[in-house]
mmCIF file of C-alpha atoms and ligand atoms in Angstrom:
data_model
loop_
_atom_site.group_PDB
_atom_site.id
_atom_site.type_symbol
_atom_site.label_atom_id
_atom_site.label_comp_id
_atom_site.label_asym_id
_atom_site.label_seq_id
_atom_site.Cartn_x
_atom_site.Cartn_y
_atom_site.Cartn_z
ATOM 1 C CA MET A 1119 46.243 -8.061 10.960
ATOM 2 C CA ARG A 1120 42.984 -6.831 9.417
ATOM 3 C CA PHE A 1121 41.620 -3.437 10.304
ATOM 4 C CA TRP A 1122 39.320 -0.711 9.003
ATOM 5 C CA ILE A 1123 40.621 2.750 8.253
ATOM 6 C CA GLY A 1124 37.980 5.461 8.445
ATOM 7 C CA ILE A 1125 38.686 9.011 7.321
ATOM 8 C CA ASP A 1126 36.690 12.228 7.098
ATOM 9 C CA ASP A 1127 36.708 15.997 6.790
ATOM 10 C CA THR A 1128 39.910 16.497 4.821
ATOM 11 C CA ASP A 1129 38.402 18.659 2.096
ATOM 12 C CA SER A 1130 36.954 22.149 1.820
ATOM 13 C CA SER A 1131 34.867 24.140 -0.613
ATOM 14 C CA LYS A 1132 38.168 25.238 -2.180
ATOM 15 C CA GLY A 1133 39.394 21.777 -3.058
ATOM 16 C CA MET A 1134 40.368 18.212 -2.256
ATOM 17 C CA CYS A 1135 37.916 15.395 -1.628
ATOM 18 C CA THR A 1136 38.108 12.751 1.081
ATOM 19 C CA THR A 1137 37.449 10.052 -1.537
ATOM 20 C CA TYR A 1138 40.491 11.191 -3.524
ATOM 21 C CA LEU A 1139 42.723 11.310 -0.467
ATOM 22 C CA SER A 1140 41.524 7.795 0.380
ATOM 23 C CA VAL A 1141 42.533 6.573 -3.068
ATOM 24 C CA ILE A 1142 46.011 8.057 -2.550
ATOM 25 C CA ILE A 1143 46.285 6.402 0.870
ATOM 26 C CA MET A 1144 45.173 3.050 -0.547
ATOM 27 C CA GLU A 1145 47.816 3.337 -3.286
ATOM 28 C CA GLU A 1146 50.504 4.102 -0.711
ATOM 29 C CA LEU A 1147 49.422 1.171 1.461
ATOM 30 C CA GLU A 1148 49.642 -1.166 -1.503
ATOM 31 C CA LYS A 1149 53.086 0.174 -2.381
ATOM 32 C CA ALA A 1150 54.021 -0.856 1.171
ATOM 33 C CA ARG A 1151 52.756 -4.380 0.353
ATOM 34 C CA MET A 1152 49.535 -4.107 2.308
ATOM 35 C CA LYS A 1153 46.269 -5.266 0.834
ATOM 36 C CA VAL A 1154 43.033 -3.292 0.574
ATOM 37 C CA GLU A 1155 40.181 -5.793 0.620
ATOM 38 C CA GLY A 1156 37.078 -5.145 -1.465
ATOM 39 C CA PHE A 1157 35.805 -1.715 -2.438
ATOM 40 C CA PRO A 1158 36.152 1.300 -0.169
ATOM 41 C CA ARG A 1159 32.896 2.638 1.289
ATOM 42 C CA LEU A 1160 31.672 6.192 0.783
ATOM 43 C CA ILE A 1161 29.257 6.961 3.588
ATOM 44 C CA ARG A 1162 27.050 10.038 3.486
ATOM 45 C CA LEU A 1163 26.148 11.371 6.919
ATOM 46 C CA ASN A 1164 23.298 13.593 8.115
ATOM 47 C CA PRO A 1165 22.996 16.132 5.297
ATOM 48 C CA THR A 1166 21.549 18.858 7.526
ATOM 49 C CA ILE A 1167 24.448 19.275 9.950
ATOM 50 C CA PRO A 1168 24.908 23.045 10.031
ATOM 51 C CA TYR A 1169 28.723 23.212 9.993
ATOM 52 C CA LYS A 1170 28.970 20.895 6.976
ATOM 53 C CA THR A 1171 28.596 22.823 3.755
ATOM 54 C CA ARG A 1172 29.414 20.065 1.277
ATOM 55 C CA GLY A 1173 28.285 16.473 0.783
ATOM 56 C CA ASN A 1174 29.203 15.333 4.279
ATOM 57 C CA GLY A 1175 30.779 12.091 3.050
ATOM 58 C CA ALA A 1176 33.269 9.915 4.922
ATOM 59 C CA VAL A 1177 35.290 6.977 3.587
ATOM 60 C CA SER A 1178 36.371 3.656 5.074
ATOM 61 C CA PHE A 1179 38.221 0.633 3.727
ATOM 62 C CA LEU A 1180 39.432 -2.706 5.009
ATOM 63 C CA VAL A 1181 43.180 -3.285 5.120
ATOM 64 C CA LYS A 1182 45.297 -6.366 5.693
ATOM 65 C CA GLY A 1183 48.751 -5.394 6.899
ATOM 66 C CA ASP A 1184 50.666 -3.676 9.678
ATOM 67 C CA LEU A 1185 48.534 -1.168 11.575
ATOM 68 C CA GLN A 1186 51.425 0.967 12.824
ATOM 69 C CA GLU A 1187 52.839 1.314 9.335
ATOM 70 C CA ALA A 1188 49.400 2.083 7.878
ATOM 71 C CA TYR A 1189 48.977 4.727 10.575
ATOM 72 C CA GLU A 1190 52.202 6.483 9.538
ATOM 73 C CA ILE A 1191 51.336 6.352 5.839
ATOM 74 C CA THR A 1192 47.820 7.701 6.441
ATOM 75 C CA LYS A 1193 49.125 10.495 8.663
ATOM 76 C CA ASN A 1194 51.683 11.566 6.047
ATOM 77 C CA CYS A 1195 49.052 11.645 3.313
ATOM 78 C CA MET A 1196 46.607 13.589 5.474
ATOM 79 C CA GLU A 1197 49.265 16.147 6.399
ATOM 80 C CA THR A 1198 50.229 16.568 2.756
ATOM 81 C CA TYR A 1199 46.785 16.756 1.169
ATOM 82 C CA SER A 1200 44.185 17.967 3.712
ATOM 83 C CA MET A 1201 42.845 21.498 3.288
ATOM 84 C CA LEU A 1202 44.094 22.485 6.731
ATOM 85 C CA GLU A 1203 44.096 26.230 6.057
ATOM 86 C CA ASP A 1204 40.285 26.188 5.842
ATOM 87 C CA GLU A 1205 38.865 26.703 9.309
ATOM 88 C CA LYS A 1206 35.943 24.401 8.561
ATOM 89 C CA THR A 1207 38.288 21.511 7.696
ATOM 90 C CA ASN A 1208 39.041 19.396 10.765
ATOM 91 C CA PRO A 1209 40.363 16.008 9.619
ATOM 92 C CA GLY A 1210 40.107 12.778 11.527
ATOM 93 C CA ALA A 1211 41.034 9.152 10.899
ATOM 94 C CA VAL A 1212 40.548 5.953 12.891
ATOM 95 C CA PHE A 1213 42.078 2.467 12.720
ATOM 96 C CA VAL A 1214 39.706 -0.194 14.026
ATOM 97 C CA GLU A 1215 40.747 -3.837 14.168
ATOM 98 C CA VAL A 1216 37.998 -6.093 12.815
ATOM 99 C CA ASN A 1217 37.703 -7.987 16.103
ATOM 100 C CA ASN A 1218 37.667 -4.855 18.269
ATOM 101 C CA LYS A 1219 34.514 -4.881 20.430
ATOM 102 C CA ALA A 1220 34.049 -1.249 19.387
ATOM 103 C CA MET A 1221 32.414 -2.556 16.210
ATOM 104 C CA ASN A 1222 29.245 -3.374 18.175
ATOM 105 C CA TYR A 1223 29.041 0.221 19.395
ATOM 106 C CA LEU A 1224 29.922 1.664 16.034
ATOM 107 C CA HIS A 1225 26.891 0.200 14.253
ATOM 108 C CA ASN A 1226 24.530 2.302 16.366
ATOM 109 C CA PHE A 1227 26.884 5.264 16.412
ATOM 110 C CA ALA A 1228 26.909 5.207 12.608
ATOM 111 C CA VAL A 1229 23.117 5.102 12.273
ATOM 112 C CA LYS A 1230 22.960 8.074 14.620
ATOM 113 C CA ALA A 1231 25.522 9.949 12.525
ATOM 114 C CA VAL A 1232 23.365 9.440 9.417
ATOM 115 C CA LYS A 1233 19.964 10.227 10.959
ATOM 116 C CA ASP A 1234 20.751 12.329 13.979
ATOM 117 C CA VAL A 1235 23.426 14.534 15.489
ATOM 118 C CA VAL A 1236 26.495 13.038 17.168
ATOM 119 C CA SER A 1237 28.788 15.033 19.425
ATOM 120 C CA MET A 1238 32.567 15.045 19.452
ATOM 121 C CA ASP A 1239 32.368 13.785 23.057
ATOM 122 C CA GLN A 1240 30.537 10.641 21.948
ATOM 123 C CA ALA A 1241 33.210 9.974 19.331
ATOM 124 C CA LEU A 1242 36.032 10.546 21.811
ATOM 125 C CA PHE A 1243 34.289 8.306 24.356
ATOM 126 C CA ILE A 1244 34.284 5.344 21.954
ATOM 127 C CA ILE A 1245 37.870 6.037 20.909
ATOM 128 C CA GLY A 1246 38.941 6.126 24.571
ATOM 129 C CA LYS A 1247 36.897 3.157 25.756
ATOM 130 C CA PHE A 1248 38.156 0.835 23.014
ATOM 131 C CA MET A 1249 41.617 2.392 22.654
ATOM 132 C CA ILE A 1250 41.182 3.048 18.952
ATOM 133 C CA PRO A 1251 44.322 4.419 17.251
ATOM 134 C CA HIS A 1252 43.346 7.690 15.606
ATOM 135 C CA ILE A 1253 44.583 10.845 13.928
ATOM 136 C CA LYS A 1254 43.023 14.097 15.087
ATOM 137 C CA MET A 1255 43.956 17.252 13.213
ATOM 138 C CA LYS A 1256 42.862 20.683 14.437
ATOM 139 C CA LEU A 1257 39.395 20.181 16.032
ATOM 140 C CA GLY A 1258 39.334 16.638 14.655
ATOM 141 C CA ARG A 1259 35.626 16.757 13.906
ATOM 142 C CA GLY A 1260 36.279 14.265 11.115
ATOM 143 C CA LEU A 1261 36.644 11.578 13.793
ATOM 144 C CA ILE A 1262 32.839 11.410 13.940
ATOM 145 C CA GLY A 1263 32.490 10.568 10.252
ATOM 146 C CA ALA A 1264 35.593 8.364 10.336
ATOM 147 C CA LEU A 1265 34.058 6.185 13.063
ATOM 148 C CA ALA A 1266 30.642 6.202 11.401
ATOM 149 C CA SER A 1267 32.013 5.160 8.033
ATOM 150 C CA VAL A 1268 33.701 2.187 9.665
ATOM 151 C CA GLY A 1269 30.644 1.169 11.672
ATOM 152 C CA LEU A 1270 27.742 1.599 9.271
ATOM 153 C CA GLU A 1271 26.034 -1.583 8.145
ATOM 154 C CA LEU A 1272 24.705 -1.327 4.615
ATOM 155 C CA TYR A 1273 21.426 -3.215 4.413
ATOM 156 C CA ASP A 1274 20.808 -1.239 1.253
ATOM 157 C CA TYR A 1275 23.631 0.204 -0.822
ATOM 158 C CA THR A 1276 24.472 1.552 -4.247
ATOM 159 C CA LEU A 1277 27.690 1.979 -6.201
ATOM 160 C CA GLU A 1278 29.550 5.001 -7.486
ATOM 161 C CA LEU A 1279 32.491 5.053 -9.840
ATOM 162 C CA LEU A 1280 34.538 8.178 -9.267
ATOM 163 C CA ALA A 1281 36.966 9.311 -11.945
ATOM 164 C CA TYR A 1282 39.606 11.875 -10.948
ATOM 165 C CA ARG A 1283 41.444 14.525 -12.911
ATOM 166 C CA LYS A 1284 45.134 14.941 -13.563
ATOM 167 C CA PRO A 1285 46.481 17.060 -10.662
ATOM 168 C CA GLU A 1286 47.656 19.768 -13.076
ATOM 169 C CA ARG A 1287 44.026 20.183 -14.180
ATOM 170 C CA PHE A 1288 42.640 20.801 -10.662
ATOM 171 C CA GLY A 1289 40.751 24.072 -10.430
ATOM 172 C CA THR A 1290 40.407 24.489 -14.209
ATOM 173 C CA GLU A 1291 37.196 24.045 -16.169
ATOM 174 C CA ARG A 1292 36.349 20.387 -16.824
ATOM 175 C CA ASP A 1293 36.634 19.345 -20.439
ATOM 176 C CA TYR A 1294 33.981 16.811 -21.427
ATOM 177 C CA ASP A 1295 31.521 15.979 -24.166
ATOM 178 C CA LYS A 1296 28.103 16.733 -22.762
ATOM 179 C CA GLU A 1297 26.246 14.649 -25.326
ATOM 180 C CA SER A 1298 28.267 11.522 -24.446
ATOM 181 C CA PHE A 1299 26.904 11.616 -20.873
ATOM 182 C CA PHE A 1300 23.350 11.705 -22.211
ATOM 183 C CA ARG A 1301 24.200 8.745 -24.438
ATOM 184 C CA ALA A 1302 25.698 6.855 -21.481
ATOM 185 C CA ASP A 1303 22.477 7.484 -19.566
ATOM 186 C CA SER A 1304 20.239 6.296 -22.434
ATOM 187 C CA GLU A 1305 22.186 3.087 -22.740
ATOM 188 C CA THR A 1306 22.494 2.148 -19.064
ATOM 189 C CA TYR A 1307 19.498 3.685 -17.235
ATOM 190 C CA PRO A 1308 17.877 2.469 -14.948
ATOM 191 C CA LEU A 1309 20.894 0.411 -13.816
ATOM 192 C CA THR A 1310 22.677 3.754 -13.575
ATOM 193 C CA TRP A 1311 20.833 6.910 -12.569
ATOM 194 C CA ASP A 1312 21.368 10.618 -11.983
ATOM 195 C CA THR A 1313 24.106 10.795 -14.616
ATOM 196 C CA VAL A 1314 22.175 13.521 -16.406
ATOM 197 C CA ASP A 1315 18.946 15.480 -16.035
ATOM 198 C CA TRP A 1316 17.110 15.352 -19.364
ATOM 199 C CA HIS A 1317 14.370 17.822 -18.529
ATOM 200 C CA ASN A 1318 16.743 20.464 -17.197
ATOM 201 C CA ASP A 1319 19.521 19.660 -19.701
ATOM 202 C CA VAL A 1320 22.239 19.230 -17.059
ATOM 203 C CA VAL A 1321 25.066 16.692 -16.748
ATOM 204 C CA VAL A 1322 24.687 15.800 -13.071
ATOM 205 C CA ALA A 1323 27.675 13.407 -12.997
ATOM 206 C CA VAL A 1324 30.197 16.208 -13.513
ATOM 207 C CA PRO A 1325 30.640 18.531 -10.532
ATOM 208 C CA SER A 1326 31.502 22.189 -10.852
ATOM 209 C CA SER A 1327 33.465 22.461 -7.596
ATOM 210 C CA PRO A 1328 37.272 22.811 -7.659
ATOM 211 C CA ASP A 1329 37.860 19.293 -6.242
ATOM 212 C CA PRO A 1330 39.741 16.477 -8.049
ATOM 213 C CA VAL A 1331 36.569 14.656 -9.175
ATOM 214 C CA LEU A 1332 36.057 14.575 -12.930
ATOM 215 C CA TYR A 1333 32.793 12.675 -12.814
ATOM 216 C CA GLY A 1334 30.881 10.163 -10.732
ATOM 217 C CA ILE A 1335 28.570 7.518 -12.173
ATOM 218 C CA ARG A 1336 25.996 6.090 -9.790
ATOM 219 C CA GLY A 1337 24.001 2.946 -10.078
ATOM 220 C CA ASP A 1338 23.101 -0.501 -8.879
ATOM 221 C CA SER A 1339 25.141 -2.512 -11.357
ATOM 222 C CA LEU A 1340 28.910 -2.632 -11.603
ATOM 223 C CA GLU A 1341 28.683 -3.785 -15.179
ATOM 224 C CA ALA A 1342 26.304 -0.997 -16.249
ATOM 225 C CA ILE A 1343 28.448 1.663 -14.558
ATOM 226 C CA GLU A 1344 31.572 0.320 -16.311
ATOM 227 C CA ARG A 1345 29.683 0.418 -19.591
ATOM 228 C CA ALA A 1346 28.570 4.027 -18.974
ATOM 229 C CA SER A 1347 32.133 5.050 -18.105
ATOM 230 C CA LYS A 1348 33.332 3.706 -21.450
ATOM 231 C CA ILE A 1349 30.746 5.790 -23.307
ATOM 232 C CA VAL A 1350 31.514 9.154 -21.727
ATOM 233 C CA ILE A 1351 34.119 11.300 -23.454
ATOM 234 C CA THR A 1352 36.209 13.538 -21.189
ATOM 235 C CA GLU A 1353 39.641 14.982 -20.545
ATOM 236 C CA GLU A 1354 42.185 12.380 -19.425
ATOM 237 C CA VAL A 1355 41.207 10.333 -16.360
ATOM 238 C CA ASP A 1356 44.050 10.104 -13.848
ATOM 239 C CA LYS A 1357 42.645 7.648 -11.297
ATOM 240 C CA ARG A 1358 39.314 5.873 -10.953
ATOM 241 C CA GLN A 1359 37.754 4.024 -8.053
ATOM 242 C CA PHE A 1360 34.494 2.229 -7.311
ATOM 243 C CA PHE A 1361 32.882 2.952 -3.960
ATOM 244 C CA ILE A 1362 30.113 1.116 -2.156
ATOM 245 C CA THR A 1363 27.834 3.827 -0.768
ATOM 246 C CA ASN A 1364 24.657 4.570 1.138
ATOM 247 C CA GLN A 1365 23.739 7.136 -1.532
ATOM 248 C CA GLY A 1366 20.268 6.791 -2.964
ATOM 249 C CA THR A 1367 19.000 4.697 -0.051
ATOM 250 C CA ASP A 1368 16.928 7.146 2.057
ATOM 251 C CA MET A 1369 18.956 6.010 5.049
ATOM 252 C CA HIS A 1370 18.712 9.532 6.515
ATOM 253 C CA ILE A 1371 14.901 9.376 6.621
ATOM 254 C CA ILE A 1372 13.315 8.846 10.044
ATOM 255 C CA ASP A 1373 9.819 7.399 9.843
ATOM 256 C CA GLU A 1374 7.190 9.360 11.803
ATOM 257 C CA ASN A 1375 6.344 6.166 13.706
ATOM 258 C CA GLU A 1376 9.855 6.046 15.195
ATOM 259 C CA VAL A 1377 9.679 9.389 16.990
ATOM 260 C CA ASN A 1378 7.581 11.581 19.256
ATOM 261 C CA GLU A 1379 8.521 14.941 17.842
ATOM 262 C CA VAL A 1380 9.869 16.645 14.741
ATOM 263 C CA GLU A 1381 13.186 18.414 15.212
ATOM 264 C CA ASN A 1382 15.315 20.660 13.058
ATOM 265 C CA TYR A 1383 18.375 19.071 11.399
ATOM 266 C CA HIS A 1384 16.657 15.713 10.987
ATOM 267 C CA SER A 1385 14.972 14.171 7.938
ATOM 268 C CA TYR A 1386 11.578 12.487 7.993
ATOM 269 C CA ARG A 1387 8.719 10.764 6.320
ATOM 270 C CA LEU A 1388 5.626 12.521 7.643
ATOM 271 C CA ARG A 1389 1.962 11.968 6.793
ATOM 272 C CA GLY A 1390 -0.332 14.931 6.648
ATOM 273 C CA THR A 1391 -3.328 16.618 5.132
ATOM 274 C CA VAL A 1392 -2.843 19.821 3.197
ATOM 275 C CA VAL A 1393 -4.405 22.644 5.225
ATOM 276 C CA GLU A 1394 -2.923 25.606 3.418
ATOM 277 C CA LYS A 1395 -2.789 25.839 -0.343
ATOM 278 C CA PRO A 1396 0.668 26.080 -1.934
ATOM 279 C CA TYR A 1397 1.801 29.614 -2.673
ATOM 280 C CA ASP A 1398 4.848 31.104 -4.363
ATOM 281 C CA ILE A 1399 7.197 33.593 -2.823
ATOM 282 C CA GLU A 1400 9.782 35.736 -4.556
ATOM 283 C CA GLY A 1401 12.544 33.640 -6.076
ATOM 284 C CA GLY A 1402 10.172 30.902 -7.160
ATOM 285 C CA HIS A 1403 10.065 28.996 -3.872
ATOM 286 C CA VAL A 1404 6.763 27.238 -3.126
ATOM 287 C CA PHE A 1405 5.372 26.728 0.379
ATOM 288 C CA PHE A 1406 2.340 24.993 1.890
ATOM 289 C CA THR A 1407 1.287 23.562 5.240
ATOM 290 C CA ILE A 1408 0.164 20.105 6.299
ATOM 291 C CA GLU A 1409 -1.581 18.927 9.446
ATOM 292 C CA THR A 1410 0.375 15.968 10.859
ATOM 293 C CA LYS A 1411 0.130 13.976 14.059
ATOM 294 C CA PHE A 1412 2.739 16.392 15.434
ATOM 295 C CA GLY A 1413 0.675 19.435 14.481
ATOM 296 C CA ARG A 1414 0.955 21.824 11.563
ATOM 297 C CA ILE A 1415 4.199 21.714 9.609
ATOM 298 C CA LYS A 1416 5.341 23.951 6.795
ATOM 299 C CA CYS A 1417 6.749 22.320 3.670
ATOM 300 C CA ALA A 1418 8.888 23.888 0.964
ATOM 301 C CA ALA A 1419 9.839 23.125 -2.626
ATOM 302 C CA PHE A 1420 12.649 25.545 -3.326
ATOM 303 C CA GLU A 1421 13.500 27.020 -6.715
ATOM 304 C CA PRO A 1422 16.291 24.504 -7.515
ATOM 305 C CA THR A 1423 13.705 21.686 -7.411
ATOM 306 C CA LYS A 1424 12.472 23.013 -10.783
ATOM 307 C CA GLN A 1425 9.486 21.137 -12.294
ATOM 308 C CA PHE A 1426 8.772 19.382 -8.982
ATOM 309 C CA ARG A 1427 7.265 22.724 -7.916
ATOM 310 C CA ASP A 1428 4.607 22.398 -10.607
ATOM 311 C CA VAL A 1429 3.386 19.215 -8.924
ATOM 312 C CA ILE A 1430 3.378 20.907 -5.530
ATOM 313 C CA ARG A 1431 1.410 23.879 -6.888
ATOM 314 C CA LYS A 1432 -1.392 21.475 -7.860
ATOM 315 C CA LEU A 1433 -1.997 20.320 -4.292
ATOM 316 C CA GLU A 1434 -5.278 21.396 -2.729
ATOM 317 C CA ILE A 1435 -6.609 21.654 0.783
ATOM 318 C CA GLY A 1436 -7.703 18.208 1.928
ATOM 319 C CA ASP A 1437 -5.125 16.196 -0.053
ATOM 320 C CA LEU A 1438 -3.554 13.416 2.008
ATOM 321 C CA ILE A 1439 0.177 13.096 1.361
ATOM 322 C CA ASP A 1440 3.418 11.680 2.722
ATOM 323 C CA VAL A 1441 6.317 14.114 2.597
ATOM 324 C CA TYR A 1442 9.993 13.148 2.641
ATOM 325 C CA GLY A 1443 12.675 15.681 3.477
ATOM 326 C CA SER A 1444 14.927 17.437 5.958
ATOM 327 C CA VAL A 1445 13.597 19.833 8.536
ATOM 328 C CA LYS A 1446 15.362 23.166 8.834
ATOM 329 C CA ARG A 1447 13.875 26.292 10.382
ATOM 330 C CA GLU A 1448 10.732 24.283 11.217
ATOM 331 C CA THR A 1449 10.214 23.651 7.486
ATOM 332 C CA VAL A 1450 10.386 20.371 5.558
ATOM 333 C CA ASN A 1451 12.670 20.781 2.526
ATOM 334 C CA LEU A 1452 10.914 18.373 0.200
ATOM 335 C CA GLU A 1453 12.831 15.569 -1.504
ATOM 336 C CA LYS A 1454 9.736 13.666 -2.596
ATOM 337 C CA ILE A 1455 6.047 13.241 -1.840
ATOM 338 C CA ASN A 1456 3.538 10.437 -2.102
ATOM 339 C CA VAL A 1457 0.030 11.612 -2.920
ATOM 340 C CA LEU A 1458 -2.194 9.106 -1.120
ATOM 341 C CA ASN A 1459 -5.613 10.609 -1.626
ATOM 342 C CA LEU A 1460 -6.734 13.564 -3.658
ATOM 343 C CA ALA A 1461 -9.465 15.674 -2.134
ATOM 344 C CA GLU A 1462 -12.602 16.346 -4.159
ATOM 345 C CA VAL A 1463 -12.511 19.982 -5.156
ATOM 346 C CA TYR A 1464 -15.592 21.961 -6.146
ATOM 347 C CA LYS A 1465 -16.200 25.412 -7.484
ATOM 348 C CA MET A 1466 -19.411 27.460 -7.596
ATOM 349 C CA GLU A 1467 -20.726 28.299 -11.035
ATOM 350 C CA ASN A 1468 -23.774 29.983 -12.506
ATOM 351 C CA PRO A 1469 -26.505 27.383 -13.198
ATOM 352 C CA THR A 1470 -27.100 26.005 -16.692
ATOM 353 C CA CYS A 1471 -30.355 26.586 -18.543
ATOM 354 C CA PRO A 1472 -32.333 23.308 -18.659
ATOM 355 C CA VAL A 1473 -33.741 24.212 -22.080
ATOM 356 C CA CYS A 1474 -30.813 25.475 -24.177
ATOM 357 C CA GLY A 1475 -27.951 24.226 -21.981
ATOM 358 C CA LYS A 1476 -26.177 27.585 -21.838
ATOM 359 C CA LYS A 1477 -24.916 29.287 -18.654
ATOM 360 C CA MET A 1478 -27.502 31.492 -17.003
ATOM 361 C CA GLU A 1479 -26.755 35.098 -16.111
ATOM 362 C CA SER A 1480 -27.279 36.928 -12.886
ATOM 363 C CA ALA A 1481 -30.746 38.429 -12.766
ATOM 364 C CA GLY A 1482 -29.519 41.224 -10.531
ATOM 365 C CA ARG A 1483 -28.470 41.432 -6.913
ATOM 366 C CA GLY A 1484 -30.396 38.861 -4.858
ATOM 367 C CA GLN A 1485 -32.590 38.028 -7.860
ATOM 368 C CA GLY A 1486 -31.109 34.644 -8.716
ATOM 369 C CA TYR A 1487 -30.187 33.596 -12.278
ATOM 370 C CA ARG A 1488 -31.989 33.497 -15.580
ATOM 371 C CA CYS A 1489 -31.605 32.531 -19.199
ATOM 372 C CA ARG A 1490 -32.232 35.615 -21.265
ATOM 373 C CA LYS A 1491 -33.367 33.615 -24.270
ATOM 374 C CA CYS A 1492 -35.584 30.899 -22.707
ATOM 375 C CA LYS A 1493 -36.722 32.945 -19.686
ATOM 376 C CA THR A 1494 -35.880 30.041 -17.370
ATOM 377 C CA LYS A 1495 -34.854 30.917 -13.809
ATOM 378 C CA ALA A 1496 -32.827 29.437 -10.966
ATOM 379 C CA GLU A 1497 -32.229 30.565 -7.385
ATOM 380 C CA ASP A 1498 -28.631 29.630 -6.621
ATOM 381 C CA LYS A 1499 -25.211 28.976 -8.054
ATOM 382 C CA ILE A 1500 -24.405 25.312 -8.539
ATOM 383 C CA LYS A 1501 -21.494 23.286 -7.190
ATOM 384 C CA VAL A 1502 -19.279 21.805 -9.916
ATOM 385 C CA LYS A 1503 -16.594 19.203 -9.337
ATOM 386 C CA VAL A 1504 -13.183 20.321 -10.552
ATOM 387 C CA GLU A 1505 -11.126 17.830 -12.514
ATOM 388 C CA ARG A 1506 -7.756 17.462 -10.689
ATOM 389 C CA SER A 1507 -4.652 17.793 -12.831
ATOM 390 C CA ILE A 1508 -2.485 15.639 -10.574
ATOM 391 C CA GLU A 1509 -2.586 11.888 -9.948
ATOM 392 C CA GLU A 1510 -1.963 9.841 -6.847
ATOM 393 C CA GLY A 1511 1.463 8.304 -6.342
ATOM 394 C CA PHE A 1512 5.068 9.306 -5.749
ATOM 395 C CA TYR A 1513 6.705 12.436 -7.150
ATOM 396 C CA GLU A 1514 10.352 13.393 -6.679
ATOM 397 C CA VAL A 1515 12.690 16.297 -7.268
ATOM 398 C CA PRO A 1516 14.622 16.050 -10.568
ATOM 399 C CA PRO A 1517 18.154 14.575 -10.680
ATOM 400 C CA CYS A 1518 19.769 18.035 -10.697
ATOM 401 C CA ALA A 1519 18.239 18.745 -7.267
ATOM 402 C CA ARG A 1520 18.712 15.317 -5.692
ATOM 403 C CA ARG A 1521 20.407 14.926 -2.337
ATOM 404 C CA HIS A 1522 23.119 12.242 -2.157
ATOM 405 C CA LEU A 1523 21.116 10.158 0.305
ATOM 406 C CA SER A 1524 17.688 10.522 -1.319
ATOM 407 C CA LYS A 1525 16.375 7.339 -2.846
ATOM 408 C CA PRO A 1526 15.399 8.015 -6.448
ATOM 409 C CA LEU A 1527 12.006 6.622 -7.458
ATOM 410 C CA VAL A 1528 13.716 4.493 -10.087
ATOM 411 C CA ARG A 1529 15.088 2.459 -7.141
ATOM 412 C CA MET A 1530 11.755 2.294 -5.299
ATOM 413 C CA ASP A 1531 9.532 -0.720 -5.627
ATOM 414 C CA VAL A 1532 6.219 1.124 -5.489
ATOM 415 C CA GLU A 1533 3.207 0.872 -7.709
ATOM 416 C CA LYS A 1534 2.386 4.454 -8.578
ATOM 417 C CA LYS A 1535 5.345 6.645 -9.321
ATOM 418 C CA HIS A 1536 6.100 9.619 -11.535
ATOM 419 C CA VAL A 1537 9.816 9.636 -12.286
ATOM 420 C CA PHE A 1538 11.513 12.873 -13.271
ATOM 421 C CA ARG A 1539 14.440 12.043 -15.430
HETATM 422 ZN ZN1 ZN B 1208 -31.922 28.810 -22.242
#
């Protein structure tokens, strides 16, 4: 029998990781002479869901074997390893036979779980209607991600190699050679990306959370990721696993043409004209407003987006841009922008003397302007075009501020782009 196992919400901010638990389950299944076919899938869901504080990632994998036995093994592993004491951790797992008609429903369900908000009732409805064997622990909210990870079709996908630590090292500081990650990036970019952030001098591949992950290398090429993983120097790797993912695909982005309104907790591409100049608030966050077909919408580049804010600060009233990002509190949290058309900006200056070419001075209130030396005169200030210090094209947040789902420009086939690396 062939069936998908989907699993989600087993971890907490204090530890564990659903990908790691999945690796343990896959090992146990293989010990029981079952076969895991292909790579497991790491599916990132709507990143704005309020009760999810971490990456909101669910895992699924295809198994050939006995479903009842796989169910027992999975349940044992979940009971042993899930962070059940954390109130926000509500694990769920599903077991969906490949020929179950539920698969047709799950494709749409999954897209909704990535772009929109799905209720527990909708998950339980599908489970009931198609009699899907499942494991529901505590509130069982993980059933939503478990179903979605099974159902999502990956028209675009990327890869991630996750390396895990020795269990006795969990919670301690990660021991690794920073420079080796920069070298791995130099030698494999752009087939791998977001391993490091050169500008901000950060190793992005190594998390700082207390979970079992030692590092994760992302990219589009299995071979390049393998090569990068051989370059990096770290403490001992206990387990490693490739995942097929929807990371770096922009799958969470809803195009403005698909909807009639902009709602909180959704992510969009919106076109608009800048109507309020960017301004800084305390903490280094930058805000501005655009006029879209849905009305005026506030946009934000928060402090962690670093040098991306310098691009935003150069926007002027009248610039036509596309913004990409999640809407929270009626504000777009920018992930990238595409500057489509720069407005012509003018400033008023004192006129120039036609004889000596120097700037004229004011001749007194209401008296116009004059050149003291040549005695030339002029009535009014003149309009001078300001040279813009920003170009058209795409700009993105740096790797250290990238969302899992955001498509990095290095993966985008567009003509004008300004990659932060
Ligand atoms: Zn003059």
